[in-house]
Amino acid sequence: MDKTMDINEYLGEVLVSREEIQKKVKELAAQITEDYRGKKLILIGVLKGGFVFMADLVREIKIPVEMDFIAVSSYGSSTKTCGVVRLLKDIDVPLNDKHVIIVEDIIDTGLTLTYLKEMFSSRNPLSLKICSAFDKPSRRLVDLKAEYQGIVIPDKYVVGYGLDYDGILRNLHDLYILNEKVIDK
Ligand code: 5GP
């Protein structure tokens, strides 16, 4: 794919504006602040897509919080996942004395987070919850819900705010629908 075009050529319409995203980030952070006051909390961001949301979210949380990252890659083509997840980077701290929140960019089929939930559950954290910036519930293949649910969006392939197409477009403030003309170009 040509990765040197004007950035606007990759983009369709804005689906969620930066203002709406920041409002939701503040809401989720306020809820987390209230729920975990006086508790030992670690946020685990899922790379790469989750890094922008994680950075915004932690700065709105008003209690002490540890943070770490894992990296996963899911097999499949660039706009479809097939549910097989490969762990590329793990965390190196034990979780048995901590409350854990997994921070993800988007929940689509729910297969990635189902895998991650099982993996982290086996490490016996005090509690384990999910916080996601965006959610496409209409695409779910498994029964999975985020306790801290972000903005619900329709079944469209989106980019920006951490979400990529073939490695690019993560650096946009707003969430866009990908311009279909660029797919496999
Ligand atoms: P799931 O396992 O829930 O189907 O997929 C989760 C992962 O697929 C997300 O973390 C994200 O990396 C990717 N994904 C799902 N939907 C989209 C989308 O609309 N745009 C982009 N860029 N990635 C997506």
XYZ file of C-alpha atoms and ligand atoms in Angstrom:
209
model
C 0.000 0.000 0.000
C 1.124 3.546 -0.730
C 1.808 5.117 2.686
C 2.859 8.511 1.429
C -0.424 10.039 0.224
C -1.997 13.109 1.839
C -3.507 11.845 5.098
C -7.007 13.040 4.116
C -7.041 10.658 1.150
C -7.170 7.664 3.532
C -10.153 8.998 5.422
C -13.911 8.865 5.118
C -16.216 10.773 7.457
C -15.492 11.552 11.105
C -17.464 9.003 13.121
C -16.562 10.258 16.604
C -15.080 13.699 17.162
C -12.191 14.401 19.513
C -14.555 16.352 21.796
C -16.882 13.351 22.172
C -13.899 11.065 22.776
C -12.448 13.325 25.468
C -15.843 13.592 27.176
C -16.095 9.790 27.340
C -12.479 9.483 28.563
C -13.265 11.874 31.446
C -16.453 9.958 32.330
C -14.669 6.587 32.386
C -11.735 7.985 34.399
C -14.088 9.558 36.949
C -15.880 6.223 37.392
C -12.571 4.362 37.790
C -11.351 6.977 40.300
C -14.476 6.463 42.389
C -14.504 2.650 42.130
C -10.843 2.065 43.024
C -10.152 4.677 45.733
C -8.053 3.011 48.468
C -7.352 -0.023 46.261
C -4.128 -1.136 44.599
C -4.827 -0.713 40.888
C -2.887 -1.553 37.736
C -3.987 -0.594 34.236
C -2.678 -2.865 31.500
C -2.742 -1.257 28.059
C -2.956 -3.409 24.942
C -0.412 -2.316 22.341
C -0.343 -0.976 19.872
C -3.864 0.373 19.422
C -4.515 1.076 23.106
C -1.643 3.481 23.679
C -3.437 6.741 22.813
C -6.507 5.938 24.927
C -4.315 4.695 27.790
C -2.305 7.936 27.800
C -5.457 10.068 27.922
C -7.262 7.860 30.442
C -4.492 7.628 33.054
C -4.061 11.399 33.108
C -7.731 11.830 34.051
C -7.582 9.229 36.853
C -7.126 10.956 40.193
C -5.835 8.091 42.380
C -2.425 6.351 42.435
C -2.288 3.826 39.628
C 0.384 1.550 38.210
C 0.510 0.930 34.494
C 2.033 -1.586 32.163
C 1.589 -2.771 28.596
C 1.213 -6.003 26.729
C 1.515 -6.428 22.982
C -0.626 -8.797 20.973
C -1.078 -9.437 17.326
C -4.063 -11.158 15.885
C -3.737 -13.230 12.787
C -5.858 -12.310 9.790
C -5.959 -9.697 7.044
C -5.490 -6.031 7.851
C -9.207 -5.260 8.273
C -10.458 -8.592 9.681
C -9.376 -10.589 12.718
C -9.786 -14.336 13.001
C -9.554 -14.657 16.763
C -6.179 -16.307 17.075
C -4.092 -14.102 19.326
C -0.321 -14.134 19.692
C 1.258 -12.586 22.785
C 4.278 -10.550 21.656
C 5.077 -8.831 24.971
C 3.981 -9.796 28.447
C 4.101 -7.846 31.737
C 6.634 -8.840 34.353
C 4.865 -7.986 37.638
C 2.725 -10.445 39.612
C -0.983 -9.573 39.745
C -2.119 -11.513 42.816
C -2.151 -8.429 45.078
C -3.684 -6.027 42.545
C -6.948 -5.004 40.954
C -6.516 -5.098 37.176
C -8.155 -3.171 34.352
C -7.278 -4.132 30.778
C -7.318 -1.048 28.548
C -8.161 -1.730 24.902
C -8.815 0.466 21.859
C -11.882 -1.324 20.518
C -13.924 -4.478 21.077
C -15.064 -6.096 17.871
C -15.706 -9.867 17.908
C -14.550 -9.962 21.556
C -12.116 -12.819 20.868
C -8.945 -10.900 21.747
C -10.258 -9.814 25.139
C -11.701 -13.229 25.892
C -8.206 -14.642 25.400
C -6.598 -11.894 27.503
C -9.163 -12.223 30.287
C -8.463 -15.944 30.573
C -4.731 -15.364 30.568
C -4.847 -12.724 33.312
C -7.448 -14.584 35.384
C -5.028 -17.479 35.707
C -2.663 -15.094 37.541
C -5.262 -14.590 40.290
C -5.681 -10.802 40.446
C -7.945 -9.368 43.170
C -10.334 -8.365 40.376
C -10.224 -8.093 36.589
C -12.198 -5.660 34.447
C -12.152 -4.258 30.934
C -12.123 -0.659 29.755
C -12.439 0.009 26.043
C -12.482 3.293 24.126
C -14.847 2.001 21.427
C -17.197 -0.928 21.088
C -18.890 -2.654 18.129
C -21.392 -4.908 19.952
C -23.133 -5.896 16.706
C -20.009 -7.860 15.685
C -19.640 -9.939 18.843
C -18.923 -13.665 18.433
C -18.632 -14.329 22.174
C -20.497 -13.064 25.209
C -18.141 -10.343 26.400
C -18.887 -6.948 27.936
C -16.609 -4.151 29.071
C -17.387 -3.004 32.603
C -16.118 0.398 31.474
C -17.684 0.634 28.048
C -16.545 3.314 25.666
C -18.409 4.771 22.722
C -20.621 2.322 20.859
C -20.128 2.501 17.086
C -21.688 0.741 14.086
C -20.056 -2.040 12.083
C -17.512 0.048 10.158
C -13.738 -0.226 9.930
C -12.445 2.794 11.820
C -9.065 4.489 12.107
C -7.484 7.194 14.244
C -7.146 7.645 18.007
C -4.712 4.715 18.156
C -6.479 2.558 15.586
C -4.546 1.809 12.404
C -4.850 0.682 8.855
C -1.762 -1.316 7.897
C 0.263 0.416 10.607
C -0.632 4.024 9.766
C -3.352 6.537 10.799
C -3.036 5.959 14.573
C -1.993 9.581 15.065
C -5.365 11.227 14.433
C -7.323 12.975 17.199
C -10.733 11.941 15.856
C -12.129 8.537 14.899
C -12.729 8.195 11.137
C -14.307 5.638 8.876
C -11.565 4.310 6.597
C -11.959 5.415 2.997
C -12.748 2.128 1.274
C -10.888 3.250 -1.831
C -7.544 2.713 -0.077
C -8.213 -0.902 0.919
C -5.614 -3.111 -0.800
C -4.407 -0.171 -2.853
P -11.658 -8.526 18.415
O -10.766 -9.623 18.930
O -12.559 -7.942 19.479
O -12.398 -8.940 17.190
O -10.718 -7.411 17.856
C -9.999 -6.571 18.610
C -8.883 -5.935 17.812
O -9.144 -5.875 16.401
C -8.737 -4.499 18.254
O -7.870 -4.407 19.352
C -8.182 -3.832 17.021
O -6.795 -3.950 17.012
C -8.771 -4.630 15.883
N -9.960 -3.941 15.325
C -11.252 -4.310 15.457
N -12.073 -3.461 14.822
C -11.267 -2.509 14.282
C -11.530 -1.332 13.503
O -12.655 -0.954 13.162
N -10.417 -0.597 13.144
C -9.142 -0.964 13.475
N -8.154 -0.163 13.077
N -8.883 -2.062 14.211
C -9.930 -2.821 14.608
